[in-house]
mmCIF file of C-alpha atoms in Angstrom:
data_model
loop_
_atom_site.group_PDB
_atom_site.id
_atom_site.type_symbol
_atom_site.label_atom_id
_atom_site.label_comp_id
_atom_site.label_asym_id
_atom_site.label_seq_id
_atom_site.Cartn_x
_atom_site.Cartn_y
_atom_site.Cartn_z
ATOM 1 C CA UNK A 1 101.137 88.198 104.959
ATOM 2 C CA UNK A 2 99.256 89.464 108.066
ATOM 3 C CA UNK A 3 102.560 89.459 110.258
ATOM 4 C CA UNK A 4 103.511 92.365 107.607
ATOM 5 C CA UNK A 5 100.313 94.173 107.713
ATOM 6 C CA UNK A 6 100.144 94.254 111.238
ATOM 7 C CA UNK A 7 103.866 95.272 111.536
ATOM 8 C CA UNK A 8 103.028 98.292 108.995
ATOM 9 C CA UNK A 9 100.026 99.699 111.338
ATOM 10 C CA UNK A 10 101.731 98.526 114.780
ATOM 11 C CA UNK A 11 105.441 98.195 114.472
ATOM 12 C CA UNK A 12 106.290 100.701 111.761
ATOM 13 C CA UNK A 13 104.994 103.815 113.817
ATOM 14 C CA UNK A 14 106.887 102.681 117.005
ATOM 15 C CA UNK A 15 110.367 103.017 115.267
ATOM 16 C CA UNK A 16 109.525 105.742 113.251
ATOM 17 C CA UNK A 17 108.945 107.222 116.700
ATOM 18 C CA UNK A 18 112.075 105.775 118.508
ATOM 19 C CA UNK A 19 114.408 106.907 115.797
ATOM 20 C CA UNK A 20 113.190 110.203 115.587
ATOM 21 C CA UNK A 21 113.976 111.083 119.526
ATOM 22 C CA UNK A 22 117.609 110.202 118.793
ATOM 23 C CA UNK A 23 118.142 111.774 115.232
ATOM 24 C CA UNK A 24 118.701 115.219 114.137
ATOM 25 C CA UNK A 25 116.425 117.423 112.439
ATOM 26 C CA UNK A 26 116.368 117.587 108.567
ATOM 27 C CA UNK A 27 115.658 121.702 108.446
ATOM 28 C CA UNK A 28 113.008 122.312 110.975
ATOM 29 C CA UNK A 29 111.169 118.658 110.461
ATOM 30 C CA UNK A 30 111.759 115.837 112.971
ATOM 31 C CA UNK A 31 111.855 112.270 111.453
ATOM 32 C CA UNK A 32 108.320 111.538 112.413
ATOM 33 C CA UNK A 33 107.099 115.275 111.221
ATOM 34 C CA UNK A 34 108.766 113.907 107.965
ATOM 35 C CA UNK A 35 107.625 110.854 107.732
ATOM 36 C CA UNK A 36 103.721 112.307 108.280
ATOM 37 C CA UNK A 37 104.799 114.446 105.471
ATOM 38 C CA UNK A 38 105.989 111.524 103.198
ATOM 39 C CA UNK A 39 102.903 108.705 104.066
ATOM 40 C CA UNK A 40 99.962 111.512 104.356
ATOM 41 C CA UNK A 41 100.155 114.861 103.257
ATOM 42 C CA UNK A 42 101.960 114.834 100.059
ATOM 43 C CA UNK A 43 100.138 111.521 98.442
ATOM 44 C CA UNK A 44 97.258 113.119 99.554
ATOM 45 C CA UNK A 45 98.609 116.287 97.527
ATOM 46 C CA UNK A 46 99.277 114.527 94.756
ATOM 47 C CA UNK A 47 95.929 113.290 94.673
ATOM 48 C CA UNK A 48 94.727 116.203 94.877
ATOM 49 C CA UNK A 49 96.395 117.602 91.745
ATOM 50 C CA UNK A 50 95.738 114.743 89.362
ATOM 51 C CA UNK A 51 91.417 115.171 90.632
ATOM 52 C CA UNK A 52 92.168 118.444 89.697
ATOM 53 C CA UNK A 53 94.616 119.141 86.716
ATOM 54 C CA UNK A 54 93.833 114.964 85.261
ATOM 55 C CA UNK A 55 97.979 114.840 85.922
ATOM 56 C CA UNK A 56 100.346 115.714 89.002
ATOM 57 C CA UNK A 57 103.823 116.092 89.665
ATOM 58 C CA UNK A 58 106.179 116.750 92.599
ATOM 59 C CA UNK A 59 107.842 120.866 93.026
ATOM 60 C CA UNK A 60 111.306 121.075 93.372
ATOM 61 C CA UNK A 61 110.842 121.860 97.171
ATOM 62 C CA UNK A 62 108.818 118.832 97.944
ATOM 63 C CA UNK A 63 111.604 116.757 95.792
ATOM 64 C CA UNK A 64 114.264 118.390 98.448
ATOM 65 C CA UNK A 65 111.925 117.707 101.491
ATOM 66 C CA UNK A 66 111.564 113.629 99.901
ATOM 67 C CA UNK A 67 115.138 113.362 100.241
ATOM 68 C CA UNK A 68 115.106 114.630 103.336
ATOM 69 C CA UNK A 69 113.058 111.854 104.490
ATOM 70 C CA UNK A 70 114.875 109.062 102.620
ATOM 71 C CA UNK A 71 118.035 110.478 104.125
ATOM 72 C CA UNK A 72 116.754 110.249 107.721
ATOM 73 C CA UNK A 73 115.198 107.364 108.049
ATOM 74 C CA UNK A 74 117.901 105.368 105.722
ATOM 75 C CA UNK A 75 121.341 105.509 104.997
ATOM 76 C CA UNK A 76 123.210 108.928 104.649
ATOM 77 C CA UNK A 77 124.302 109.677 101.231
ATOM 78 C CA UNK A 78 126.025 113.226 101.392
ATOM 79 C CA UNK A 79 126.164 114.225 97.939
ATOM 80 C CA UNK A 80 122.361 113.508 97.167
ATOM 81 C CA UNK A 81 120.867 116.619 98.655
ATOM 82 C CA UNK A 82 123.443 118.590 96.641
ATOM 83 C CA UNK A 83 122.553 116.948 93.612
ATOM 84 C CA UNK A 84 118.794 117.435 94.092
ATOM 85 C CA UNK A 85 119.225 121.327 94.564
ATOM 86 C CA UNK A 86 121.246 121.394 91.448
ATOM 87 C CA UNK A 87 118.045 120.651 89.511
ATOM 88 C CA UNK A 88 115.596 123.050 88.250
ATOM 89 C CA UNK A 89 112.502 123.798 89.580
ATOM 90 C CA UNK A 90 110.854 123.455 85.842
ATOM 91 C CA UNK A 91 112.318 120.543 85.091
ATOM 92 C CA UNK A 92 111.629 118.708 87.924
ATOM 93 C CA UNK A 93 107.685 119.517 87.689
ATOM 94 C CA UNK A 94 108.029 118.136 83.750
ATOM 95 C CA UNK A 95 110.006 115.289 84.618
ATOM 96 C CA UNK A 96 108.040 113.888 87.676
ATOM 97 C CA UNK A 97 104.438 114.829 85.795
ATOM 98 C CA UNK A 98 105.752 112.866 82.801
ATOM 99 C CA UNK A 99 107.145 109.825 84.542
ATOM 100 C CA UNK A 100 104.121 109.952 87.167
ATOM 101 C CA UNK A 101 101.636 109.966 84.390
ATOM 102 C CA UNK A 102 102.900 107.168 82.418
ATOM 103 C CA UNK A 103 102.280 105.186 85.878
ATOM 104 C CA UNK A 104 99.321 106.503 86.683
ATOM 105 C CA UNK A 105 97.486 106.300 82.975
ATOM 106 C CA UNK A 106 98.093 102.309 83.000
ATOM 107 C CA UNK A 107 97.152 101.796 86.827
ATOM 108 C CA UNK A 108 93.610 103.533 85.978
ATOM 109 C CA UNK A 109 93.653 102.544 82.499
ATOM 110 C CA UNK A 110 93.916 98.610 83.793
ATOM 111 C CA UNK A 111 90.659 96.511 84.779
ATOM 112 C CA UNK A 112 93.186 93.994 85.866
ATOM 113 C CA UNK A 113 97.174 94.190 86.340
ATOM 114 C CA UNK A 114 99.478 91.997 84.274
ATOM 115 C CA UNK A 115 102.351 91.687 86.256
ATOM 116 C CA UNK A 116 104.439 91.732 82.589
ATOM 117 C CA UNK A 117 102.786 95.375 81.656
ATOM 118 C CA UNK A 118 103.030 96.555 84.900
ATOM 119 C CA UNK A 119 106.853 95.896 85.387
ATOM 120 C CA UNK A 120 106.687 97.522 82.022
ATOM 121 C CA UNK A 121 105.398 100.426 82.847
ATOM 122 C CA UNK A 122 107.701 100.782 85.877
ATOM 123 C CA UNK A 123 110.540 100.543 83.851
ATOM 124 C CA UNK A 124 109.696 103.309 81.557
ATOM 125 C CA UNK A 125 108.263 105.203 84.207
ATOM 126 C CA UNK A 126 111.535 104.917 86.574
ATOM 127 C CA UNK A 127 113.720 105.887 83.275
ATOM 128 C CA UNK A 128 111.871 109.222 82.751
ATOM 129 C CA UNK A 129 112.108 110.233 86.624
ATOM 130 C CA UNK A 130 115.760 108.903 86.566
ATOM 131 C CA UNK A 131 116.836 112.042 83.996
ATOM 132 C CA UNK A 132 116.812 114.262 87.465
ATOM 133 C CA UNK A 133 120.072 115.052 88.905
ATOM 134 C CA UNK A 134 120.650 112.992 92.326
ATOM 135 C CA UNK A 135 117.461 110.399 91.872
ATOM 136 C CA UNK A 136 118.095 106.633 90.602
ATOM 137 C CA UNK A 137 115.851 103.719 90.785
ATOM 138 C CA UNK A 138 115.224 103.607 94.821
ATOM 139 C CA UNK A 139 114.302 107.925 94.701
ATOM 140 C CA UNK A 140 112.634 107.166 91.509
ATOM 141 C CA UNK A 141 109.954 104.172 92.964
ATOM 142 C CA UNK A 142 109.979 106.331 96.204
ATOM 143 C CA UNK A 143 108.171 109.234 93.779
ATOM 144 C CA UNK A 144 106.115 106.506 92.514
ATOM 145 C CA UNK A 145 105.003 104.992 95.753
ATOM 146 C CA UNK A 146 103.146 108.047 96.127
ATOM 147 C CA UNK A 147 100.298 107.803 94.118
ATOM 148 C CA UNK A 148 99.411 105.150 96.656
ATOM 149 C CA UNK A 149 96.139 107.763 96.830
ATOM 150 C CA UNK A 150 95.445 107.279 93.876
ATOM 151 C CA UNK A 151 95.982 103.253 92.946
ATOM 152 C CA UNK A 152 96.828 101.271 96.044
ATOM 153 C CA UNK A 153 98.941 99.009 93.904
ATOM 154 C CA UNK A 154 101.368 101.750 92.655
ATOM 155 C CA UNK A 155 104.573 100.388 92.772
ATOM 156 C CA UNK A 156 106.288 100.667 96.399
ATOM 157 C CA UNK A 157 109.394 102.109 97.624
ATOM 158 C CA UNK A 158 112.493 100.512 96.849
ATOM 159 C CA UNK A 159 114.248 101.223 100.479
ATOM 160 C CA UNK A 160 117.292 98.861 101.713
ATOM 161 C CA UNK A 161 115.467 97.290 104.372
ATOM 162 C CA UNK A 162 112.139 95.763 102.644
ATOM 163 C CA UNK A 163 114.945 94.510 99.909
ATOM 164 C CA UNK A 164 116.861 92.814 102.407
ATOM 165 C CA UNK A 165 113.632 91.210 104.180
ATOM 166 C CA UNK A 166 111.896 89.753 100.882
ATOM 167 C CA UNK A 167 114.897 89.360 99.009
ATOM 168 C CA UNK A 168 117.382 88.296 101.313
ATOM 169 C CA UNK A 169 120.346 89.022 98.314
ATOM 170 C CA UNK A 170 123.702 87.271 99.082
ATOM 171 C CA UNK A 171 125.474 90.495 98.049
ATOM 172 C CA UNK A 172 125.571 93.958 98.675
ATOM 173 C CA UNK A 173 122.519 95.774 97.279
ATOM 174 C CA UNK A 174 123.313 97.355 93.827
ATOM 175 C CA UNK A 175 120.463 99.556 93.329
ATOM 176 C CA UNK A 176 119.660 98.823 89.882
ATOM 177 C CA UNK A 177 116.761 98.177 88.127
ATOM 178 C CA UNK A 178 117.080 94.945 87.623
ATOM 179 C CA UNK A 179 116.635 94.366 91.525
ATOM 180 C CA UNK A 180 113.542 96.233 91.824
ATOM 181 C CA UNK A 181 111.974 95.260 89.185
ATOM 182 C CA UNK A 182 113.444 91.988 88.711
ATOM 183 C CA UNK A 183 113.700 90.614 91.914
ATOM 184 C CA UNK A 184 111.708 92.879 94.373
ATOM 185 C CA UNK A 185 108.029 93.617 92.476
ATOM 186 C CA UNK A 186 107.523 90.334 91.649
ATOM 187 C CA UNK A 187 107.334 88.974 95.346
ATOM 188 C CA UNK A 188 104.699 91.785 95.951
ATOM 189 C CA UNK A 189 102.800 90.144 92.864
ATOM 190 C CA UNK A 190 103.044 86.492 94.973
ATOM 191 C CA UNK A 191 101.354 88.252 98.019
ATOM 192 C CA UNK A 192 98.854 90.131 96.803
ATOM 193 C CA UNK A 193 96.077 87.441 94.468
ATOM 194 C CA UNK A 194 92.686 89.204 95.021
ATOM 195 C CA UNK A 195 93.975 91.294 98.036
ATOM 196 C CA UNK A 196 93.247 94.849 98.129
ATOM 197 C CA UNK A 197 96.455 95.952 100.683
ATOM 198 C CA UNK A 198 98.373 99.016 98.996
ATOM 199 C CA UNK A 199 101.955 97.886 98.236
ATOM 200 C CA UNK A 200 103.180 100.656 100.217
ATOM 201 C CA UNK A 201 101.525 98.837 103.207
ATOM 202 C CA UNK A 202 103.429 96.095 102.606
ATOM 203 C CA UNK A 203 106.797 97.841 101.965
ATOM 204 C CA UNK A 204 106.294 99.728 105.113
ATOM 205 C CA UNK A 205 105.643 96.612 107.644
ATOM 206 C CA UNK A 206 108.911 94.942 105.503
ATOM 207 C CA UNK A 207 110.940 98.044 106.620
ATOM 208 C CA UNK A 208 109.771 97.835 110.106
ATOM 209 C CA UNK A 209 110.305 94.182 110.753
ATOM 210 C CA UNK A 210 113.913 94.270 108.954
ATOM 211 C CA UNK A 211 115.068 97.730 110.917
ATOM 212 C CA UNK A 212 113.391 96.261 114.158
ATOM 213 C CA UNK A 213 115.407 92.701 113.290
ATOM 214 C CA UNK A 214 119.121 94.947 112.731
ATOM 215 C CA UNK A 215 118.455 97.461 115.755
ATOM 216 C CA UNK A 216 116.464 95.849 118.717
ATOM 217 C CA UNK A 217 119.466 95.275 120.618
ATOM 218 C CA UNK A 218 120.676 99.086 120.367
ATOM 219 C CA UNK A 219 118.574 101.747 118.910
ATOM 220 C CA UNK A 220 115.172 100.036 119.211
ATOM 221 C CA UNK A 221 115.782 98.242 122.730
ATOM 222 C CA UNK A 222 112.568 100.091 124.403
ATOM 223 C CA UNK A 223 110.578 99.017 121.890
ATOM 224 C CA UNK A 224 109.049 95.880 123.172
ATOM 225 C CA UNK A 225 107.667 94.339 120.448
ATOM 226 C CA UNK A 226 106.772 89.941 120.124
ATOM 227 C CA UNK A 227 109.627 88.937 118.148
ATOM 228 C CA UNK A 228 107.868 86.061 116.909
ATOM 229 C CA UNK A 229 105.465 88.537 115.174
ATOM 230 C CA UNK A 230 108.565 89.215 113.165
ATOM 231 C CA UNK A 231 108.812 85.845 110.628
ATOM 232 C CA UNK A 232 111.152 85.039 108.442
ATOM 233 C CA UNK A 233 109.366 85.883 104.809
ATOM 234 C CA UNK A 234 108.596 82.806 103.178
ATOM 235 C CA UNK A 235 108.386 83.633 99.132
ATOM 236 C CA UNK A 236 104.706 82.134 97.964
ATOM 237 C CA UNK A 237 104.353 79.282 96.304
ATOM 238 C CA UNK A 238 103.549 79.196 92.453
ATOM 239 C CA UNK A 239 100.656 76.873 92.544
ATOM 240 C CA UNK A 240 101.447 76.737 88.848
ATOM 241 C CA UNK A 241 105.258 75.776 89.180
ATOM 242 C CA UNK A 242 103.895 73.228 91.898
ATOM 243 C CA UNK A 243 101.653 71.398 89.817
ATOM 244 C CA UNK A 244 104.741 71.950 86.837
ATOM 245 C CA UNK A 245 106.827 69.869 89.893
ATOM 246 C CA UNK A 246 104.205 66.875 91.339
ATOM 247 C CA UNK A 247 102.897 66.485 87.620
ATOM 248 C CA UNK A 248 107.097 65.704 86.770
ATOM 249 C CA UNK A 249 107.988 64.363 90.010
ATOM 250 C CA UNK A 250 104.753 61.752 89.369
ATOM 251 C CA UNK A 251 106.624 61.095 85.754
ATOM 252 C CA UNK A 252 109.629 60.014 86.858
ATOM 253 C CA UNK A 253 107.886 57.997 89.616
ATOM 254 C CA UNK A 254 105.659 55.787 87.040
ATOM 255 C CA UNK A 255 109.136 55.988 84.875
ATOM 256 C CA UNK A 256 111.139 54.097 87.783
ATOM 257 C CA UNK A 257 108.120 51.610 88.582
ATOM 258 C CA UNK A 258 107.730 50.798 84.682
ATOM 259 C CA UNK A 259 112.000 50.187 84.534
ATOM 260 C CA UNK A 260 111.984 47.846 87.931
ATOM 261 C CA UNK A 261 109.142 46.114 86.362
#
């Protein structure tokens, strides 16, 4: 796991950096004035509003600004920001404080985190923000990710790249639920035992080492970066399903010896 940490704090900020001398601006905002935006200022906000109100919630402009940043530094979806704008400022400030707090309540409500509840609680929390016009699962755990402030386990970003790095699907990403919560959350449940990294940290240093993987040759060639730094993800091992395996594996071992004798 410390190839992804150190690719969130090292290799992360150099792409976010590359890419955002060769993209165009999202209103006034750079990529990199965005992504400062995204990964400081507004979990920091919404911190801020739950020490002070005991809830929070995103405003329709920061909603439009989120996309902006999911938008540039992913894939371009034209009719999203259309759809977001359609949405109304009220409802998006009931909406996100509803599906926000039922995240939040459990993450400070929890001595401990049961990876069942918790995927739980992500489900019901990504079907509340999901009512908003133009947001599905990925914008959905994108407005979750930032309560990172507040719980450094609060469930990360579902973006394309940290998918296809801990994943590695055999077909095209569908963007469901299932995936995320499913597939996804439960690898960042193998990694993290007693640690104390925020998911998002791990999410982010996913991102960087599967954009730097798809775009060093192009894009990201002055980035010089030790591509050995960039491992393949190996999925943890279940020391329960292990034992499960070498306690059956020693079964049918004494089961051949006692046949040949």
């Amino acid at each position: 796991m410390d190839h992804i940490k150190t690719a969130a704090t090292e290799l992360y900020p150099l792409i976010v950096v590359q890419l955002s001398s060769s993209s165009k601006k999202y209103g006034s905002r750079t990529l990199e004035q965005l992504d400062e935006w995204r990964c400081s200022e507004l979990p920091s906000l919404v911190k801020q509003r739950h020490n002070d109100h005991d809830t929070t919630w995103l405003t329709k402009d920061e909603l439009v600004l989120l996309m902006d940043w999911k938008l540039a530094k992913g894939k371009f979806r034209p009719t999203l920001p259309k759809l977001i704008r359609s949405n109304d400022p009220d409802t998006v400030e009931s909406v996100t404080k509803s599906g926000l707090l039922q995240m939040v309540s459990y993450l400070l409500e929890s001595d401990t985190l049961n990876q069942k509840e918790y995927l739980q609680q992500v489900k019901k929390s990504i079907k509340i923000i999901s009512q908003l016009k133009g947001v599905g699962p990925a914008t959905a755990s994108l407005i979750l990710s930032l309560l990172v402030q507040i719980h450094p386990k609060s469930p990360p970003f579902f973006s394309d790249e940290s998918f296809l790095y801990f994943v590695e699907p055999n077909d095209k990403i569908k963007y469901n639920i299932k995936e995320y919560t499913d597939m996804l959350l439960p690898l960042y449940f193998g990694l993290i035992d007693d640690d104390k990294t925020p998911f998002d940290t791990l999410e982010k240093g996913a991102w960087a080492i599967k954009t730097y993987d798809l775009k060093r040759d192009f894009e990201l060639a002055d980035i010089n970066y030790n591509i050995e730094n960039c491992a393949k993800f190996k999925p943890p091992i279940d020391n329960n399903k292990r034992k499960s395996k070498d306690t059956d594996n020693n079964t049918q071992s004494t089961t051949k010896k006692r046949r040949k004798g």
